[in-house]
CSV table of C-alpha atoms in Angstrom, one decimal:
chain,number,residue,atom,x,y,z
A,149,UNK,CA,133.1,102.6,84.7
A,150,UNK,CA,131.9,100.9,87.8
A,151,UNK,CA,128.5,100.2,88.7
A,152,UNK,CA,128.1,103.0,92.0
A,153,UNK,CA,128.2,100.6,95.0
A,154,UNK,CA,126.9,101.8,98.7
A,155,UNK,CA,129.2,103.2,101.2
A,156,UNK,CA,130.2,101.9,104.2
A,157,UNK,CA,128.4,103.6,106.9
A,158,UNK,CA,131.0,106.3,108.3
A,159,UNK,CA,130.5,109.7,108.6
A,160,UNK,CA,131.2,111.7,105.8
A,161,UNK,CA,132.4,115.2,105.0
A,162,UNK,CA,129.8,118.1,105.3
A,163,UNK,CA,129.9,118.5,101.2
A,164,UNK,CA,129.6,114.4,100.6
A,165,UNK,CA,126.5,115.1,103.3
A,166,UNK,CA,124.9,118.2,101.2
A,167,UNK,CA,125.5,116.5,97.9
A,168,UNK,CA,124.1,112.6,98.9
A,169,UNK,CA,120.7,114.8,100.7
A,170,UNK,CA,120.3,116.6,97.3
A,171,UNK,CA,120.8,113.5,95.5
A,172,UNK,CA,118.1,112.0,97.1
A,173,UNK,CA,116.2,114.9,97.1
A,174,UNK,CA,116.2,114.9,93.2
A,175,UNK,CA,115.8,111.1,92.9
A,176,UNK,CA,112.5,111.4,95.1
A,177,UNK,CA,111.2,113.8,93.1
A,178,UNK,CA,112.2,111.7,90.2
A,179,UNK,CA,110.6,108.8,91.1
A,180,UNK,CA,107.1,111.0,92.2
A,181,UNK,CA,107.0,112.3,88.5
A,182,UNK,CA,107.9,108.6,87.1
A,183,UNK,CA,104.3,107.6,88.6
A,184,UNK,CA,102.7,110.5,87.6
A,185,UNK,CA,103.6,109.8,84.3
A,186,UNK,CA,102.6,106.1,84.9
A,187,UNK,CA,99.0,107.3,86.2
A,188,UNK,CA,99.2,109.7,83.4
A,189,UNK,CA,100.0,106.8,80.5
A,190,UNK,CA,97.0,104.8,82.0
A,191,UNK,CA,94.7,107.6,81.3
A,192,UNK,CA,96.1,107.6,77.9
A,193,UNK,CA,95.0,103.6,77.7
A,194,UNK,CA,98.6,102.6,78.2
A,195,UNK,CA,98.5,98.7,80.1
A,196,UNK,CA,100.4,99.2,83.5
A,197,UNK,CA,102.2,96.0,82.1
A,198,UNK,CA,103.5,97.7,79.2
A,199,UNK,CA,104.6,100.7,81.5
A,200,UNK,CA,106.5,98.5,83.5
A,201,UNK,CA,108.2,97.0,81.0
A,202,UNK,CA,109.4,100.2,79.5
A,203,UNK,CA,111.0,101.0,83.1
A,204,UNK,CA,112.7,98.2,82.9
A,205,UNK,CA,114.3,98.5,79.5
A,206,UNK,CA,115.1,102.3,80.7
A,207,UNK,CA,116.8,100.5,83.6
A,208,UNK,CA,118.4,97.5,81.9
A,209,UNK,CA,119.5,100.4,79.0
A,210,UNK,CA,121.3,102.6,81.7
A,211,UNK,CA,122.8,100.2,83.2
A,212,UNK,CA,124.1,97.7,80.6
A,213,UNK,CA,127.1,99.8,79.2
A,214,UNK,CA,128.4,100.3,82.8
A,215,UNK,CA,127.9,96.1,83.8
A,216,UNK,CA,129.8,96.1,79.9
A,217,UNK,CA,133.0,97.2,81.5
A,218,UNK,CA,135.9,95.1,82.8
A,219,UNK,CA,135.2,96.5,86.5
A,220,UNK,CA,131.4,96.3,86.0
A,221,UNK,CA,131.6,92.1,84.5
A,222,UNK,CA,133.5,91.5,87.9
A,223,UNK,CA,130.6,93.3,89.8
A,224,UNK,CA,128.3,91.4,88.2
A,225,UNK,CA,129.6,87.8,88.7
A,226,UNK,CA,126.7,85.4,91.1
A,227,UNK,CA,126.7,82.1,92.0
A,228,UNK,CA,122.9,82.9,93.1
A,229,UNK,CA,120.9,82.6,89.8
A,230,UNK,CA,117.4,81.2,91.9
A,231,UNK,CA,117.8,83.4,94.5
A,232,UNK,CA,117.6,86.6,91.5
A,233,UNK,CA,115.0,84.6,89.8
A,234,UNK,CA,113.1,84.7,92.9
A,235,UNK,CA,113.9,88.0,93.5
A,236,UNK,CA,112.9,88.9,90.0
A,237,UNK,CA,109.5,87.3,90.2
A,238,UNK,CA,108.4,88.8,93.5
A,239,UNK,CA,109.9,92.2,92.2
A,240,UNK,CA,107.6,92.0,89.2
A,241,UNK,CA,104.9,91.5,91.2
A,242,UNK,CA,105.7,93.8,93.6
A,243,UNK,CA,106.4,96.4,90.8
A,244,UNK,CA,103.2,95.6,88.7
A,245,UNK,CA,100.9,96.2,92.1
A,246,UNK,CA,102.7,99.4,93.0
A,247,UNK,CA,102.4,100.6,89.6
A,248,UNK,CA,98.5,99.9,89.2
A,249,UNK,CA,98.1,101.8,92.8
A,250,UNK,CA,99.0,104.4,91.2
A,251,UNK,CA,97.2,104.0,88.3
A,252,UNK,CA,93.8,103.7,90.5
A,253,UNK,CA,94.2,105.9,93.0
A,254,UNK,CA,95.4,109.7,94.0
A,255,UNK,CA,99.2,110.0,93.6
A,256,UNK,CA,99.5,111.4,97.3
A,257,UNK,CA,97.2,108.4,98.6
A,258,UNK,CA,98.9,105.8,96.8
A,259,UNK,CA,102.3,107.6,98.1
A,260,UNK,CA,101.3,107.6,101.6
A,261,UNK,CA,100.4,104.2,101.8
A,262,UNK,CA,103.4,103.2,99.9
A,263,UNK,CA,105.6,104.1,102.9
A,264,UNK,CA,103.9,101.3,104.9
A,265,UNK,CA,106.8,99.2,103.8
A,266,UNK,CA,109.4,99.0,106.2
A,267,UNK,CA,106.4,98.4,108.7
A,268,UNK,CA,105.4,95.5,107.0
A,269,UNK,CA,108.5,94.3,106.7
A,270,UNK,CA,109.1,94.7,110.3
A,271,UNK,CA,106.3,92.0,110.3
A,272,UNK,CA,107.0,89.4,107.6
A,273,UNK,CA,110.5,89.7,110.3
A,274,UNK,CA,108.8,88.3,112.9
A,275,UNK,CA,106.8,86.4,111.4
A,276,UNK,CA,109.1,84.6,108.6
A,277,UNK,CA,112.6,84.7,110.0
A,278,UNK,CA,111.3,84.6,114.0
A,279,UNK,CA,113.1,87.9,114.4
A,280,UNK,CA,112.4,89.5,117.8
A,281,UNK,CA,110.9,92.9,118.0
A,282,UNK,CA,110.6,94.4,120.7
A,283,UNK,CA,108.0,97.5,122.9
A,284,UNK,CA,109.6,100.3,121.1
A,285,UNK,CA,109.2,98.6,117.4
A,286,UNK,CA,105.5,97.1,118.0
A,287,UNK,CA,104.3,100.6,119.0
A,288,UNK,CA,105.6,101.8,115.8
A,289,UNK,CA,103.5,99.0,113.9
A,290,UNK,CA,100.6,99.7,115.6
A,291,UNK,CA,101.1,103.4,114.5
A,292,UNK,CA,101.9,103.2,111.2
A,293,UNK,CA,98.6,100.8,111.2
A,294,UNK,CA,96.4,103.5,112.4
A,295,UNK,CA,97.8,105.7,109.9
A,296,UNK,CA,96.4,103.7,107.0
A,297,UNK,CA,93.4,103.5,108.6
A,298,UNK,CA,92.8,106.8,108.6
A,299,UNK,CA,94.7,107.2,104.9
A,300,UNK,CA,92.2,104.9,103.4
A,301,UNK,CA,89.4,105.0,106.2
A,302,UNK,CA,87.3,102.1,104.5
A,303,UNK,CA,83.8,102.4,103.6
A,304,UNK,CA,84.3,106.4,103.2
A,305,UNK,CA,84.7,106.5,99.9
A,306,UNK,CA,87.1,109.2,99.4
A,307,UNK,CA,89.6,106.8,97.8
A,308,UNK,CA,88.9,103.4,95.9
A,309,UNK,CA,88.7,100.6,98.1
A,310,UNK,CA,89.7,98.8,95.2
A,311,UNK,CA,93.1,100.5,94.9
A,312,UNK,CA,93.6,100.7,98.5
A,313,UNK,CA,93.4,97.2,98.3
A,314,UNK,CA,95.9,96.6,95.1
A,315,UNK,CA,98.3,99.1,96.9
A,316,UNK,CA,98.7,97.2,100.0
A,317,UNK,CA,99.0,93.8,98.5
A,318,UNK,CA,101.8,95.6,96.6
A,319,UNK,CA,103.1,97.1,100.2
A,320,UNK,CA,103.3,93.6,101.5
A,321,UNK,CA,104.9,92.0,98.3
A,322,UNK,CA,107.2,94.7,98.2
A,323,UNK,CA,108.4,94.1,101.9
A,324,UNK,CA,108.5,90.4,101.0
A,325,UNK,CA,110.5,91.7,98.5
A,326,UNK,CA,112.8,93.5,100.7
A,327,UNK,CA,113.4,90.3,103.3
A,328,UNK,CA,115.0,88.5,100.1
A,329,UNK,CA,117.2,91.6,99.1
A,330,UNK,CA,118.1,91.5,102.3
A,331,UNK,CA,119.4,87.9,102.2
A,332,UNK,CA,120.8,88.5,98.9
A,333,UNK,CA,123.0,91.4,100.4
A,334,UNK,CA,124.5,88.9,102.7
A,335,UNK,CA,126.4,87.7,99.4
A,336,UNK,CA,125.4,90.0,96.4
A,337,UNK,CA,126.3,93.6,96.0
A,338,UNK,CA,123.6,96.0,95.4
A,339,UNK,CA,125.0,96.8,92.0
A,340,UNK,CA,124.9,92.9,91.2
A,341,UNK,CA,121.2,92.6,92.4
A,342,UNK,CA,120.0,95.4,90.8
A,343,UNK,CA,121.5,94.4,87.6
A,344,UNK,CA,120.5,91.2,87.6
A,345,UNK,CA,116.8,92.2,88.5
A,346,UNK,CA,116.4,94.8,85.9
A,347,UNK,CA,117.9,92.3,83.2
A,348,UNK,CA,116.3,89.0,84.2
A,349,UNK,CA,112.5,90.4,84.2
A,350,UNK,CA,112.8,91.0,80.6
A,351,UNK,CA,111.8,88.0,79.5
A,352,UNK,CA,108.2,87.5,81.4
A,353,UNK,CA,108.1,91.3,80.2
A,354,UNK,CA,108.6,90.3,76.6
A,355,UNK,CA,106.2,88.2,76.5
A,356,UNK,CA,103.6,89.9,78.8
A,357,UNK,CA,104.2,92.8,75.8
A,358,UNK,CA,103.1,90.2,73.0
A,359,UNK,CA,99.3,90.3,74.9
A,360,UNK,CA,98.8,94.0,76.2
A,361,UNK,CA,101.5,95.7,74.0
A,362,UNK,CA,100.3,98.1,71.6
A,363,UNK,CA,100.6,101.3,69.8
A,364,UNK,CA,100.5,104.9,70.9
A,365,UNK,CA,100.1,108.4,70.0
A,366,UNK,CA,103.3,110.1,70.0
A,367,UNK,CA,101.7,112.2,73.5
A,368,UNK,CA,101.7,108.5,75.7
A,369,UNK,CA,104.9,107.6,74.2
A,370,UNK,CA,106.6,110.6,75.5
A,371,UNK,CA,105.1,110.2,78.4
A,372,UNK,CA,106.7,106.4,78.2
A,373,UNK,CA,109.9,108.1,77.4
A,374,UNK,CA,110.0,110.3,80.3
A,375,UNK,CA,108.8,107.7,82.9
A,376,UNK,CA,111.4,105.2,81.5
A,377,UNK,CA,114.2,108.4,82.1
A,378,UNK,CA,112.8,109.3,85.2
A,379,UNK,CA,113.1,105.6,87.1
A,380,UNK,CA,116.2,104.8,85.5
A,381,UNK,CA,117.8,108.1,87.0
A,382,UNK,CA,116.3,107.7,90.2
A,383,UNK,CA,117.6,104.0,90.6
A,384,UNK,CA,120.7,105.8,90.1
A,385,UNK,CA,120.9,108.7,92.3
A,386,UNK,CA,119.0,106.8,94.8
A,387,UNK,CA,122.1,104.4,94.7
A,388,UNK,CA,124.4,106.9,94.5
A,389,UNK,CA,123.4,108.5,97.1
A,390,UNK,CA,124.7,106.1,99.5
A,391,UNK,CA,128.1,106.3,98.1
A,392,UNK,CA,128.2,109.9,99.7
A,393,UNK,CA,126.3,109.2,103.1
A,394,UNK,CA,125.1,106.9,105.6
A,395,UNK,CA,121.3,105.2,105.2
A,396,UNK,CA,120.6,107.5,108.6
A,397,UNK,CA,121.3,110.5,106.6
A,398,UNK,CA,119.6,109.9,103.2
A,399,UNK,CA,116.6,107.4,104.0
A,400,UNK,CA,114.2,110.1,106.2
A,401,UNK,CA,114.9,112.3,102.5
A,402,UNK,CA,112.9,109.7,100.7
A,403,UNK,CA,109.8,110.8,102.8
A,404,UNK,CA,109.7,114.2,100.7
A,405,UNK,CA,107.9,111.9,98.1
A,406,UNK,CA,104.8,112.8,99.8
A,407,UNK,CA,104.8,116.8,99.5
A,408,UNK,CA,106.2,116.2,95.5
A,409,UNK,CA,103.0,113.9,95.2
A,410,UNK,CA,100.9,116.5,96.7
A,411,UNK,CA,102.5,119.3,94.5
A,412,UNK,CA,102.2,117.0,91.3
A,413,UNK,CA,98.8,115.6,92.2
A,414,UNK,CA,97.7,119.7,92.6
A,415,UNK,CA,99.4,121.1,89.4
A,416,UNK,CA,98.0,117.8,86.8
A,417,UNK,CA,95.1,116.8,88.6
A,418,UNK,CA,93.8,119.9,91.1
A,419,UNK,CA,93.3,117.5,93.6
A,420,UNK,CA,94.9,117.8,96.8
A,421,UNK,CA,95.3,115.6,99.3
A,422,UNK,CA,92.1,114.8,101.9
A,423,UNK,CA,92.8,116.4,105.7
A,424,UNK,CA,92.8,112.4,106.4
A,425,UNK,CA,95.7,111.7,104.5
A,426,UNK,CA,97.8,115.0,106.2
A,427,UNK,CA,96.8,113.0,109.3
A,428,UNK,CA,97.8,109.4,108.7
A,429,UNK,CA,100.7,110.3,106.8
A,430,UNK,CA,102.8,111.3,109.0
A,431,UNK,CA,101.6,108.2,111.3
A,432,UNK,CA,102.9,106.3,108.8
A,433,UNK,CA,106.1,108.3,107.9
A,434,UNK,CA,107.0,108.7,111.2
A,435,UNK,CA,106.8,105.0,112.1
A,436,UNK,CA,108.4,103.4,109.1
A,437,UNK,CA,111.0,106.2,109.3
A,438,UNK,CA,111.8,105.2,112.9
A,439,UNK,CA,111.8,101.4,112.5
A,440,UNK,CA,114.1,101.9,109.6
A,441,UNK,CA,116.7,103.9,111.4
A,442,UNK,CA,116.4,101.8,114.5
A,443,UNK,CA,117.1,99.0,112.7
A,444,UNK,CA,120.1,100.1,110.6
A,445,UNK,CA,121.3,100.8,113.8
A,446,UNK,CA,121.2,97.4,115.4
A,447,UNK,CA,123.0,96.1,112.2
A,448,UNK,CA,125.5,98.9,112.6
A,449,UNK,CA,125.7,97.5,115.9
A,450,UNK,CA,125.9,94.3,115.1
A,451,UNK,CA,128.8,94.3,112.9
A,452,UNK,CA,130.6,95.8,115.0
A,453,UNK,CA,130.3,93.7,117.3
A,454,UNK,CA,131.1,91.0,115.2
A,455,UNK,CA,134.4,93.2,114.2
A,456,UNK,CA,135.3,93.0,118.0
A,457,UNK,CA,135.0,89.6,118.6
A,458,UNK,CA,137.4,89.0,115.7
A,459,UNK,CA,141.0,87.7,116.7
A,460,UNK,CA,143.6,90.7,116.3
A,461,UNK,CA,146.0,89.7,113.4
């Protein structure tokens, strides 16, 4: 069985449509409950360390039997080993911050802020591989930026500046993150880089686990269970997904993440989000979403131009 690799970006039937936006639907929704349960494990005196590591063993667990095939070893073949141990480390870090966010602050907040990525990332751009950006994408940085502002809206008090703080360190190392994928993808398939990621971080895991691991009652480790489930699927469908449709079609899906947070954050917590946060969300949603698409365009665009400029055979 083949490790699910992204489609080219054509248009695809109206039922390959329905079913890749339902996909993502779910695996948003998946990946909203997999913090939950990671905030949930922390009240439970689970170490975000630990939690971490048991998403990646449910990753590593899902995916070994398919990378076990004959189709699957071929995916997996890289002549890029630093380039995934780089990869790996900043993804740990990235992963670890993300999942202490959660841990520290309201699941909508933390999810809000969370979408500040691609806007970030639109910076590290400019700022690490001189990209140039231009009126259209620099009023969308300067609007997701407000959005924070009024997410977290310092000195307030409504959230913890502390976990403000870790979530947008893990923002930035996530977009970081992101910039080397991104290189990566020149060569690598996803399937390759995701394996490889999910595999190689089990060893500063492992060893992380011999310092914070520790017992539970069998409630946290269910919860453990389910989070490990939960990311492992949505790494999937979210994957999948783009098997079935275009990244213009499934990404703005992703930003449904913020009404499941809301939802979940009601139901376990009854706390629903501050009016601030139903303001600078959708700053930040509607900026990163728009600097995303505009910028899967211009690679669209790009490649085919390249495609163009080829000699006819």
């Amino acid at each position: 069985m083949d490790l699910p690799e992204p489609a080219q970006d054509t248009v695809p039937s109206a039922n390959r449509t329905l079913y890749a936006i339902g996909i993502r639907l779910v695996s948003a929704a998946c990946l909203t409950a997999m913090f939950a349960c990671v905030k949930l494990a922390s009240d439970l005196g689970v170490h975000v360390l630990e939690s971490v590591f048991y998403r990646q063993l449910g990753g590593v667990l899902v995916l070994l039997p398919l990378a076990l095939s004959g189709a699957g070893r071929a995916a997996l073949k890289t002549d890029k080993p630093w380039a995934h141990a780089s990869r790996m480390v900043i993804g740990m870090a990235a992963m670890s911050l993300n999942f202490l966010s959660f841990a520290l602050l309201p699941i909508a907040e933390a999810t809000a802020i969370g979408f500040m990525v691609p806007i970030v990332a639109t910076l590290l751009s400019i700022l690490l591989l001189q990209e140039t950006v231009g009126l259209h994408r620099w009023t969308a940085i300067a609007a997701g930026l407000i959005g924070v502002l009024i997410v977290v809206q310092p000195g307030d008090g409504h959230i913890p500046l502390a976990g403000a703080l870790v979530a947008l360190a893990g923002v930035a190392i996530t977009a970081f993150g992101s910039i080397i994928i991104r290189k990566l993808g020149e060569t690598e398939s996803p399937a390759t880089t995701m394996f490889w990621f999910s595999l190689s971080s089990m060893a500063p895991l492992s060893i992380a686990m011999l310092f914070v691991g520790q017992w539970h009652d069998a409630h946290a480790w269910g919860i453990i269970l389910l989070m490990s489930v939960l990311g492992a699927g949505a790494q999937l469908g979210i994957t999948w997904s783009l098997r079935l449709a275009p990244v213009s079609v499934v990404l703005p899906i992703d930003y449904s993440s913020l009404i499941w947070a809301a939802l979940v954050g009601w139901f376990i917590w009854e706390r629903w989000p501050v009016p601030a946060t139903w303001i600078g969300a959708p700053l930040i949603i509607g900026s990163g979403l728009y600097i995303a698409l505009r910028e899967n365009r211009l690679a669209r665009e790009a490649a085919q131009a390249t495609a163009r400029s080829r000699p006819s055979q």
